[in-house]
Short mmCIF file of N, CA and C in Angstrom, two decimals:
data_model
loop_
_atom_site.label_atom_id
_atom_site.label_comp_id
_atom_site.label_asym_id
_atom_site.label_seq_id
_atom_site.Cartn_x
_atom_site.Cartn_y
_atom_site.Cartn_z
N THR A 1 -12.10 -28.38 0.26
CA THR A 1 -12.13 -28.24 -1.64
C THR A 1 -12.68 -27.40 -1.74
N GLY A 2 -12.58 -26.23 -0.76
CA GLY A 2 -13.12 -24.86 -1.72
C GLY A 2 -14.31 -24.83 -2.19
N LYS A 3 -14.78 -26.44 -1.85
CA LYS A 3 -16.30 -26.07 -2.72
C LYS A 3 -17.69 -25.37 -1.95
N PRO A 4 -18.42 -24.21 -2.24
CA PRO A 4 -19.35 -23.84 -2.00
C PRO A 4 -20.39 -24.78 -0.78
N VAL A 5 -20.88 -23.81 0.42
CA VAL A 5 -21.32 -24.15 1.22
C VAL A 5 -22.56 -25.15 1.10
N GLY A 6 -23.66 -25.31 -0.42
CA GLY A 6 -24.35 -25.64 -0.66
C GLY A 6 -23.57 -27.40 -2.04
N GLN A 7 -22.35 -27.30 -1.53
CA GLN A 7 -22.58 -28.20 -2.82
C GLN A 7 -21.24 -28.68 -1.52
N GLY A 8 -21.24 -29.14 -0.56
CA GLY A 8 -20.41 -30.31 1.06
C GLY A 8 -19.39 -28.61 0.94
N GLY A 9 -19.05 -27.79 0.45
CA GLY A 9 -17.82 -27.07 1.17
C GLY A 9 -18.19 -27.02 2.82
N ILE A 10 -17.35 -25.89 3.53
CA ILE A 10 -17.58 -25.77 4.91
C ILE A 10 -17.79 -24.00 4.73
N ARG A 11 -18.37 -23.51 6.12
CA ARG A 11 -18.55 -22.50 6.39
C ARG A 11 -17.24 -22.03 6.73
N GLY A 12 -16.53 -20.52 6.49
CA GLY A 12 -15.40 -20.17 6.78
C GLY A 12 -14.57 -19.72 5.63
N ARG A 13 -15.06 -20.63 4.55
CA ARG A 13 -13.77 -21.17 3.41
C ARG A 13 -13.03 -19.10 3.13
N LYS A 14 -14.32 -18.48 2.81
CA LYS A 14 -14.08 -17.15 2.35
C LYS A 14 -12.83 -16.32 3.05
N GLU A 15 -12.56 -16.42 4.02
CA GLU A 15 -12.17 -15.57 5.60
C GLU A 15 -10.74 -16.08 5.70
N ALA A 16 -10.48 -18.15 5.20
CA ALA A 16 -10.32 -18.45 5.60
C ALA A 16 -8.25 -18.58 4.89
N THR A 17 -7.35 -18.67 4.31
CA THR A 17 -6.47 -17.96 4.03
C THR A 17 -6.12 -16.77 4.83
N GLY A 18 -6.89 -15.70 4.91
CA GLY A 18 -6.79 -14.09 6.08
C GLY A 18 -6.56 -13.99 7.19
N LEU A 19 -7.06 -15.39 7.45
CA LEU A 19 -7.40 -16.29 8.82
C LEU A 19 -5.74 -16.18 8.78
N GLY A 20 -5.59 -17.54 8.11
CA GLY A 20 -4.39 -17.97 7.90
C GLY A 20 -2.83 -17.20 8.15
N VAL A 21 -3.07 -15.86 7.27
CA VAL A 21 -1.98 -15.37 7.49
C VAL A 21 -2.21 -14.72 8.39
N TYR A 22 -2.69 -14.57 9.47
CA TYR A 22 -3.35 -14.10 10.55
C TYR A 22 -2.33 -14.57 12.14
N TYR A 23 -2.75 -16.08 12.08
CA TYR A 23 -2.21 -17.17 12.43
C TYR A 23 -0.93 -16.80 12.27
N GLY A 24 -0.16 -17.05 11.40
CA GLY A 24 0.56 -17.18 11.08
C GLY A 24 1.74 -16.70 11.60
N ILE A 25 1.10 -14.90 10.91
CA ILE A 25 2.20 -13.54 12.20
C ILE A 25 2.48 -13.75 13.73
N ARG A 26 0.53 -14.24 14.09
CA ARG A 26 0.54 -14.26 15.84
C ARG A 26 1.64 -14.86 16.42
N GLU A 27 1.66 -16.90 15.24
CA GLU A 27 2.89 -17.41 16.09
C GLU A 27 3.96 -16.81 15.92
N ALA A 28 4.48 -16.05 15.01
CA ALA A 28 5.99 -15.44 15.11
C ALA A 28 5.95 -14.78 16.12
N LEU A 29 5.49 -13.94 15.96
CA LEU A 29 5.34 -13.05 17.14
C LEU A 29 5.69 -13.34 18.38
N CYS A 30 4.82 -14.71 18.88
CA CYS A 30 4.93 -15.23 20.07
C CYS A 30 6.35 -15.57 20.43
N LEU A 31 7.37 -15.40 19.03
CA LEU A 31 8.73 -16.03 19.50
C LEU A 31 9.92 -14.89 19.79
N PRO A 32 10.00 -15.01 21.50
CA PRO A 32 11.12 -14.36 21.98
C PRO A 32 12.07 -13.58 21.26
N GLU A 33 12.70 -14.92 21.16
CA GLU A 33 14.87 -14.91 20.31
C GLU A 33 14.00 -13.82 19.48
N LEU A 34 13.07 -14.49 18.24
CA LEU A 34 13.06 -13.83 16.78
C LEU A 34 12.60 -12.55 17.44
N MET A 35 11.72 -11.71 18.53
CA MET A 35 11.03 -10.68 17.69
C MET A 35 12.31 -9.77 18.66
N LYS A 36 13.45 -10.33 20.08
CA LYS A 36 14.57 -9.62 20.35
C LYS A 36 15.16 -8.89 18.96
N GLU A 37 15.31 -10.20 18.15
CA GLU A 37 16.42 -10.09 16.88
C GLU A 37 15.67 -8.93 15.86
N PHE A 38 14.47 -8.64 15.69
CA PHE A 38 13.70 -7.89 14.99
C PHE A 38 13.30 -6.38 15.98
N GLY A 39 13.96 -6.93 17.42
CA GLY A 39 13.65 -4.86 17.24
C GLY A 39 12.10 -4.87 17.59
N LEU A 40 11.58 -6.19 17.72
CA LEU A 40 10.22 -5.60 18.21
C LEU A 40 10.01 -6.20 19.22
N SER A 41 8.63 -6.05 19.87
CA SER A 41 8.33 -6.74 21.78
C SER A 41 7.15 -7.19 21.07
N THR A 42 7.14 -8.34 21.89
CA THR A 42 5.99 -10.23 22.26
C THR A 42 4.73 -9.49 21.87
N GLY A 43 4.00 -10.47 20.76
CA GLY A 43 2.20 -10.01 20.59
C GLY A 43 1.90 -9.25 19.36
N PHE A 44 0.90 -8.78 19.65
CA PHE A 44 0.07 -7.84 17.72
C PHE A 44 -0.10 -6.39 18.77
N ASP A 45 -0.34 -6.38 19.33
CA ASP A 45 -1.15 -5.00 20.26
C ASP A 45 0.21 -4.52 19.75
N GLY A 46 -0.17 -2.99 18.74
CA GLY A 46 0.13 -1.84 18.80
C GLY A 46 0.80 -2.29 17.01
N LYS A 47 1.18 -2.94 16.76
CA LYS A 47 2.12 -3.37 15.73
C LYS A 47 1.53 -2.75 14.84
N ARG A 48 2.11 -1.99 13.23
CA ARG A 48 1.75 -1.05 12.62
C ARG A 48 1.48 -1.93 11.20
N VAL A 49 1.07 -2.21 10.39
CA VAL A 49 0.77 -3.14 9.84
C VAL A 49 0.60 -2.33 8.39
N ILE A 50 0.95 -3.12 7.20
CA ILE A 50 0.94 -2.52 6.16
C ILE A 50 0.54 -3.92 5.29
N VAL A 51 -0.95 -3.23 4.64
CA VAL A 51 -1.32 -4.76 3.76
C VAL A 51 -1.60 -3.65 2.28
N GLN A 52 -0.99 -5.02 0.93
CA GLN A 52 -1.07 -4.98 -0.37
C GLN A 52 -2.28 -5.94 -0.64
N GLY A 53 -3.32 -5.14 -1.30
CA GLY A 53 -4.89 -5.05 -1.89
C GLY A 53 -5.61 -5.74 -0.79
N LEU A 54 -6.65 -4.91 -0.84
CA LEU A 54 -7.85 -5.51 0.13
C LEU A 54 -9.15 -6.23 -1.09
N GLY A 55 -8.24 -7.69 -1.64
CA GLY A 55 -9.37 -8.57 -1.89
C GLY A 55 -9.82 -9.41 -0.94
N ASN A 56 -10.07 -10.20 -0.97
CA ASN A 56 -10.58 -11.14 0.01
C ASN A 56 -9.52 -11.91 1.42
N VAL A 57 -8.69 -12.22 0.37
CA VAL A 57 -6.98 -12.02 1.54
C VAL A 57 -6.57 -11.04 1.87
N GLY A 58 -6.39 -10.28 1.28
CA GLY A 58 -5.76 -8.71 2.13
C GLY A 58 -7.11 -8.30 3.01
N TYR A 59 -8.40 -7.96 2.76
CA TYR A 59 -9.02 -7.23 3.53
C TYR A 59 -9.03 -8.35 4.83
N HIS A 60 -9.27 -10.37 4.83
CA HIS A 60 -9.27 -10.72 6.44
C HIS A 60 -8.56 -10.30 7.17
N SER A 61 -6.82 -10.90 5.98
CA SER A 61 -6.23 -10.36 7.11
C SER A 61 -5.85 -9.03 7.66
N ALA A 62 -6.27 -8.37 6.91
CA ALA A 62 -5.85 -6.75 8.14
C ALA A 62 -6.80 -6.79 9.25
N LEU A 63 -7.77 -7.12 8.48
CA LEU A 63 -9.20 -7.73 9.97
C LEU A 63 -8.88 -7.99 10.79
N PHE A 64 -8.31 -9.15 10.53
CA PHE A 64 -8.04 -10.01 11.89
C PHE A 64 -6.80 -9.41 12.99
N CYS A 65 -6.34 -9.24 11.73
CA CYS A 65 -4.55 -8.23 12.76
C CYS A 65 -5.78 -7.00 13.25
N GLN A 66 -6.03 -6.63 12.90
CA GLN A 66 -7.11 -5.00 13.45
C GLN A 66 -8.22 -5.71 14.66
N THR A 67 -8.91 -6.25 14.30
CA THR A 67 -9.59 -7.08 15.60
C THR A 67 -9.44 -7.86 16.18
N GLU A 68 -8.58 -8.79 16.24
CA GLU A 68 -8.04 -9.87 17.05
C GLU A 68 -6.97 -9.64 17.21
N GLY A 69 -5.67 -8.92 16.57
CA GLY A 69 -4.44 -8.75 17.33
C GLY A 69 -3.99 -7.57 17.80
N ASN A 70 -5.34 -6.55 17.48
CA ASN A 70 -5.05 -5.11 18.18
C ASN A 70 -3.94 -4.00 17.03
N ALA A 71 -3.70 -4.96 16.22
CA ALA A 71 -2.66 -4.30 15.13
C ALA A 71 -3.59 -3.15 14.77
N VAL A 72 -2.10 -1.91 14.90
CA VAL A 72 -2.91 -0.77 14.05
C VAL A 72 -2.34 -1.16 12.57
N ILE A 73 -3.51 -0.98 11.69
CA ILE A 73 -3.50 -1.48 9.65
C ILE A 73 -2.89 1.06 9.43
N VAL A 74 -2.22 0.69 8.93
CA VAL A 74 -1.12 2.21 9.33
C VAL A 74 -1.38 2.07 7.01
N GLY A 75 -1.58 1.12 6.36
CA GLY A 75 -1.18 2.14 4.98
C GLY A 75 -1.93 1.31 4.04
N ILE A 76 -2.36 0.99 3.14
CA ILE A 76 -3.43 0.20 2.22
C ILE A 76 -3.17 0.32 1.14
N ALA A 77 -2.58 -0.01 0.53
CA ALA A 77 -2.17 -0.68 -1.45
C ALA A 77 -3.34 -1.20 -1.97
N GLU A 78 -4.08 -0.76 -3.58
CA GLU A 78 -4.52 -1.51 -4.21
C GLU A 78 -4.24 -1.14 -5.77
N ARG A 79 -4.49 -1.72 -6.68
CA ARG A 79 -4.64 -1.30 -7.77
C ARG A 79 -4.61 0.66 -8.08
N GLU A 80 -5.55 1.28 -7.95
CA GLU A 80 -6.11 2.35 -8.00
C GLU A 80 -4.75 3.45 -7.15
N GLY A 81 -4.53 2.59 -6.23
CA GLY A 81 -3.47 3.58 -5.48
C GLY A 81 -3.26 3.44 -4.03
N GLY A 82 -2.86 3.85 -2.83
CA GLY A 82 -2.69 4.01 -1.41
C GLY A 82 -3.26 4.68 -0.78
N ILE A 83 -3.32 4.73 0.39
CA ILE A 83 -3.75 5.47 1.64
C ILE A 83 -2.55 5.29 3.05
N TYR A 84 -2.90 6.25 3.37
CA TYR A 84 -1.70 6.04 4.69
C TYR A 84 -1.79 6.32 5.66
N ASN A 85 -2.09 6.61 6.66
CA ASN A 85 -2.25 7.34 8.35
C ASN A 85 -1.33 6.66 9.33
N ALA A 86 -0.66 7.12 10.01
CA ALA A 86 -0.20 6.67 10.13
C ALA A 86 -0.26 6.57 12.44
N ASP A 87 -2.10 6.54 12.10
CA ASP A 87 -2.16 6.68 13.67
C ASP A 87 -3.59 5.68 13.20
N GLY A 88 -3.50 5.40 11.77
CA GLY A 88 -4.67 4.14 11.48
C GLY A 88 -5.82 4.12 11.19
N LEU A 89 -6.46 3.17 10.20
CA LEU A 89 -7.07 3.27 9.26
C LEU A 89 -8.19 1.80 9.68
N ASP A 90 -9.82 2.08 9.83
CA ASP A 90 -10.18 0.85 9.72
C ASP A 90 -11.08 0.48 9.34
N VAL A 91 -9.55 -0.93 8.69
CA VAL A 91 -9.63 -1.57 7.52
C VAL A 91 -11.53 -2.07 7.29
N VAL A 92 -12.67 -1.82 8.25
CA VAL A 92 -13.91 -1.88 7.77
C VAL A 92 -14.60 -1.03 7.06
N SER A 93 -14.47 0.36 7.04
CA SER A 93 -14.24 1.47 7.01
C SER A 93 -14.09 1.34 5.25
N VAL A 94 -12.85 1.45 5.74
CA VAL A 94 -12.17 1.68 4.15
C VAL A 94 -12.96 0.43 2.86
N PHE A 95 -13.45 -0.85 3.47
CA PHE A 95 -14.17 -1.47 2.27
C PHE A 95 -14.96 -1.25 2.25
N LYS A 96 -15.72 -0.19 3.62
CA LYS A 96 -17.17 -0.01 2.68
C LYS A 96 -17.42 1.09 1.94
N HIS A 97 -16.08 2.20 1.76
CA HIS A 97 -15.99 3.58 1.00
C HIS A 97 -15.16 2.74 -0.17
N ARG A 98 -14.49 1.93 -0.53
CA ARG A 98 -14.37 1.44 -1.80
C ARG A 98 -15.18 0.84 -2.63
N THR A 99 -16.81 -0.35 -1.56
CA THR A 99 -17.44 -0.67 -2.03
C THR A 99 -18.35 1.10 -2.23
N GLU A 100 -18.73 2.48 -2.30
CA GLU A 100 -19.45 2.81 -2.29
C GLU A 100 -18.66 3.66 -3.33
N THR A 101 -17.53 4.21 -3.84
CA THR A 101 -16.58 4.90 -4.32
C THR A 101 -16.19 4.40 -5.42
N GLY A 102 -15.91 2.86 -5.76
CA GLY A 102 -14.97 2.64 -6.21
C GLY A 102 -13.35 2.52 -6.39
N SER A 103 -13.00 3.07 -4.91
CA SER A 103 -11.63 3.75 -4.72
C SER A 103 -11.36 3.78 -3.16
N ILE A 104 -10.38 3.13 -2.99
CA ILE A 104 -9.73 3.68 -1.32
C ILE A 104 -9.47 4.94 -1.38
N LEU A 105 -8.58 5.29 -3.08
CA LEU A 105 -8.42 7.16 -2.28
C LEU A 105 -9.45 7.86 -2.08
N ASN A 106 -9.21 9.51 -1.29
CA ASN A 106 -10.17 9.68 -0.39
C ASN A 106 -10.64 9.59 0.26
N PHE A 107 -10.66 8.76 1.88
CA PHE A 107 -10.44 7.88 2.18
C PHE A 107 -10.79 8.64 3.25
N PRO A 108 -11.23 9.77 4.54
CA PRO A 108 -11.33 10.77 5.16
C PRO A 108 -10.81 10.66 6.09
N GLY A 109 -9.30 11.39 6.28
CA GLY A 109 -8.02 10.71 7.57
C GLY A 109 -6.41 10.25 6.43
N ALA A 110 -7.69 9.60 5.41
CA ALA A 110 -5.66 9.11 4.93
C ALA A 110 -5.08 9.97 3.99
N THR A 111 -4.34 9.92 4.20
CA THR A 111 -3.07 10.81 2.87
C THR A 111 -3.56 9.65 1.25
N ASN A 112 -3.62 9.92 0.26
CA ASN A 112 -3.54 9.54 -0.81
C ASN A 112 -1.80 8.94 -1.68
N VAL A 113 -1.39 8.00 -1.98
CA VAL A 113 -0.04 7.51 -2.35
C VAL A 113 -0.75 6.97 -3.62
N PRO A 114 -0.27 7.88 -4.36
CA PRO A 114 -0.84 7.62 -5.58
C PRO A 114 0.02 6.97 -6.36
N ASN A 115 1.37 6.02 -6.22
CA ASN A 115 1.74 5.20 -6.61
C ASN A 115 2.04 4.11 -5.31
N PRO A 116 0.13 2.76 -5.96
CA PRO A 116 0.47 1.69 -4.81
C PRO A 116 2.11 0.78 -4.23
N ALA A 117 2.55 1.35 -5.26
CA ALA A 117 4.36 0.20 -5.12
C ALA A 117 4.51 1.37 -3.83
N ALA A 118 4.66 2.82 -4.12
CA ALA A 118 5.47 3.51 -3.13
C ALA A 118 4.98 2.65 -1.68
N VAL A 119 3.49 2.46 -1.29
CA VAL A 119 3.05 1.98 -0.21
C VAL A 119 3.94 0.71 0.65
N LEU A 120 4.37 0.31 -0.37
CA LEU A 120 5.03 -0.99 0.63
C LEU A 120 6.32 -0.49 1.07
N GLU A 121 7.01 0.43 0.85
CA GLU A 121 8.45 1.33 1.22
C GLU A 121 8.00 1.37 2.28
N MET A 122 6.69 2.29 2.99
CA MET A 122 6.55 2.93 3.88
C MET A 122 7.30 2.37 5.42
N ASP A 123 6.39 3.31 6.08
CA ASP A 123 7.36 2.35 7.61
C ASP A 123 6.07 2.04 8.46
N CYS A 124 6.51 0.44 8.57
CA CYS A 124 5.89 -0.79 9.12
C CYS A 124 6.22 -1.92 9.60
N ASP A 125 6.03 -2.05 10.74
CA ASP A 125 6.29 -3.07 11.59
C ASP A 125 6.39 -4.74 10.68
N ILE A 126 5.24 -4.70 9.78
CA ILE A 126 4.60 -6.08 9.45
C ILE A 126 3.71 -5.54 7.63
N LEU A 127 3.81 -5.92 7.02
CA LEU A 127 3.81 -5.66 5.20
C LEU A 127 3.68 -7.46 4.66
N ILE A 128 2.04 -6.98 4.62
CA ILE A 128 1.43 -8.28 4.20
C ILE A 128 1.16 -7.97 2.89
N PRO A 129 1.52 -8.63 2.04
CA PRO A 129 1.35 -8.50 0.35
C PRO A 129 0.98 -9.10 0.14
N ALA A 130 -0.29 -8.98 -0.08
CA ALA A 130 -1.56 -9.94 -0.69
C ALA A 130 -2.25 -10.16 -1.61
N ALA A 131 -2.12 -10.00 -2.80
CA ALA A 131 -2.55 -9.53 -4.28
C ALA A 131 -1.43 -10.25 -4.63
N LEU A 132 -0.74 -9.85 -5.37
CA LEU A 132 -0.23 -10.06 -6.42
C LEU A 132 1.46 -9.89 -6.39
N GLU A 133 1.92 -10.78 -6.82
CA GLU A 133 3.16 -11.78 -7.77
C GLU A 133 4.10 -10.91 -7.84
N ASN A 134 5.30 -10.82 -7.55
CA ASN A 134 6.39 -10.60 -7.74
C ASN A 134 6.23 -8.75 -6.94
N GLN A 135 5.93 -8.81 -6.04
CA GLN A 135 5.38 -7.51 -6.06
C GLN A 135 6.20 -6.13 -5.19
N ILE A 136 7.88 -7.58 -4.70
CA ILE A 136 8.82 -7.46 -4.16
C ILE A 136 9.90 -7.33 -4.13
N HIS A 137 10.50 -7.14 -4.98
CA HIS A 137 11.74 -8.04 -5.81
C HIS A 137 12.83 -6.51 -5.74
N GLU A 138 14.21 -7.30 -6.50
CA GLU A 138 15.68 -6.48 -5.95
C GLU A 138 16.10 -4.79 -7.12
N GLY A 139 14.85 -3.85 -7.27
CA GLY A 139 14.44 -3.01 -6.81
C GLY A 139 13.93 -2.14 -5.86
N ASN A 140 12.57 -2.90 -5.42
CA ASN A 140 12.58 -2.22 -3.94
C ASN A 140 12.82 -3.08 -3.39
N ALA A 141 13.25 -3.84 -2.99
CA ALA A 141 13.83 -4.31 -1.69
C ALA A 141 14.98 -4.04 -0.85
N PRO A 142 15.56 -3.52 -1.39
CA PRO A 142 16.62 -2.10 -0.39
C PRO A 142 15.67 -1.61 0.64
N ASN A 143 14.21 -1.26 0.12
CA ASN A 143 13.56 0.04 0.89
C ASN A 143 12.62 -0.60 2.33
N ILE A 144 12.69 -1.49 1.99
CA ILE A 144 11.24 -1.97 2.16
C ILE A 144 11.87 -2.09 3.99
N LYS A 145 10.93 -1.10 5.21
CA LYS A 145 11.01 -1.23 6.27
C LYS A 145 10.79 -2.34 7.01
N ALA A 146 9.74 -2.73 6.73
CA ALA A 146 9.20 -3.90 7.62
C ALA A 146 9.77 -4.91 8.06
N LYS A 147 10.39 -5.21 9.55
CA LYS A 147 10.70 -6.26 10.23
C LYS A 147 10.02 -7.87 9.31
N ILE A 148 8.82 -8.34 9.17
CA ILE A 148 7.91 -8.78 8.92
C ILE A 148 7.30 -8.49 8.04
N ILE A 149 7.50 -9.81 6.38
CA ILE A 149 7.13 -10.18 5.47
C ILE A 149 6.28 -10.61 5.52
N ALA A 150 4.38 -11.26 6.01
CA ALA A 150 4.13 -13.00 5.85
C ALA A 150 2.91 -12.24 3.79
N GLU A 151 3.42 -13.54 3.45
CA GLU A 151 3.06 -13.70 2.66
C GLU A 151 1.55 -14.48 2.15
N GLY A 152 1.00 -13.02 1.64
CA GLY A 152 -0.94 -13.92 1.38
C GLY A 152 -1.11 -13.83 0.26
N ALA A 153 -0.19 -13.34 -1.19
CA ALA A 153 -0.37 -14.15 -1.86
C ALA A 153 0.60 -14.83 -2.30
N ASN A 154 0.66 -15.37 -3.78
CA ASN A 154 1.17 -16.22 -4.83
C ASN A 154 2.65 -15.48 -4.66
N GLY A 155 3.67 -16.23 -4.48
CA GLY A 155 4.66 -15.87 -4.69
C GLY A 155 4.91 -14.06 -5.36
N PRO A 156 4.89 -13.36 -3.68
CA PRO A 156 4.45 -11.62 -3.53
C PRO A 156 6.21 -11.39 -3.90
N VAL A 157 7.17 -12.34 -3.74
CA VAL A 157 8.65 -11.80 -3.17
C VAL A 157 9.33 -12.54 -4.06
N THR A 158 10.27 -11.70 -4.35
CA THR A 158 11.37 -12.63 -5.98
C THR A 158 12.20 -13.36 -5.31
N LYS A 159 13.00 -14.04 -6.00
CA LYS A 159 13.78 -15.02 -4.93
C LYS A 159 15.55 -13.66 -4.88
N GLU A 160 15.66 -13.02 -6.10
CA GLU A 160 16.76 -11.75 -6.05
C GLU A 160 16.43 -10.90 -4.89
N ALA A 161 14.74 -10.60 -4.34
CA ALA A 161 14.56 -10.23 -3.38
C ALA A 161 14.70 -10.92 -2.23
N GLU A 162 14.54 -12.24 -1.67
CA GLU A 162 14.73 -12.48 -0.54
C GLU A 162 16.43 -12.98 -0.42
N GLN A 163 16.20 -12.59 -1.46
CA GLN A 163 18.40 -13.11 -1.18
C GLN A 163 18.44 -11.02 -0.32
N ILE A 164 17.70 -10.15 -1.04
CA ILE A 164 18.23 -8.90 0.40
C ILE A 164 17.99 -8.98 1.23
N LEU A 165 16.47 -9.08 1.15
CA LEU A 165 15.72 -9.61 2.28
C LEU A 165 16.29 -9.93 3.38
N ASN A 166 17.24 -10.52 3.29
CA ASN A 166 17.14 -12.30 4.23
C ASN A 166 19.17 -11.06 4.87
#
């Protein structure tokens, strides 16, 4: 029910949504026919992931993709901008950097991207919009390079964008 543990809730609720996003992606990646259609191999190993939002859902989605799935987190977008590194970003270290500095920008080894929306259009296999509604719309949908979009936020893809992406 989303209650704190002290009020009868269950442990693990903080990471539950992000874990659910990870499980959904993991299951999709197990479908050989679908992956062949997308031009991807099955399994998580080495898949390049971009996550929009480093809040509860985005952080845990990225963390599980990285630690359990062996995916490479190549980009992270937040309200202050985005960061990108084709060789990968350590999610825990980025989160720590943001906690200490108040921003993901200027993370060592990453390239700053001033416009966070531009990160959504960068090269990756899996895009996880995990923070805000309507982030993928008819204006940017034609530029999305991800083969899989795993919606962690509420309504991150508009109806018009979905038609374009399909």
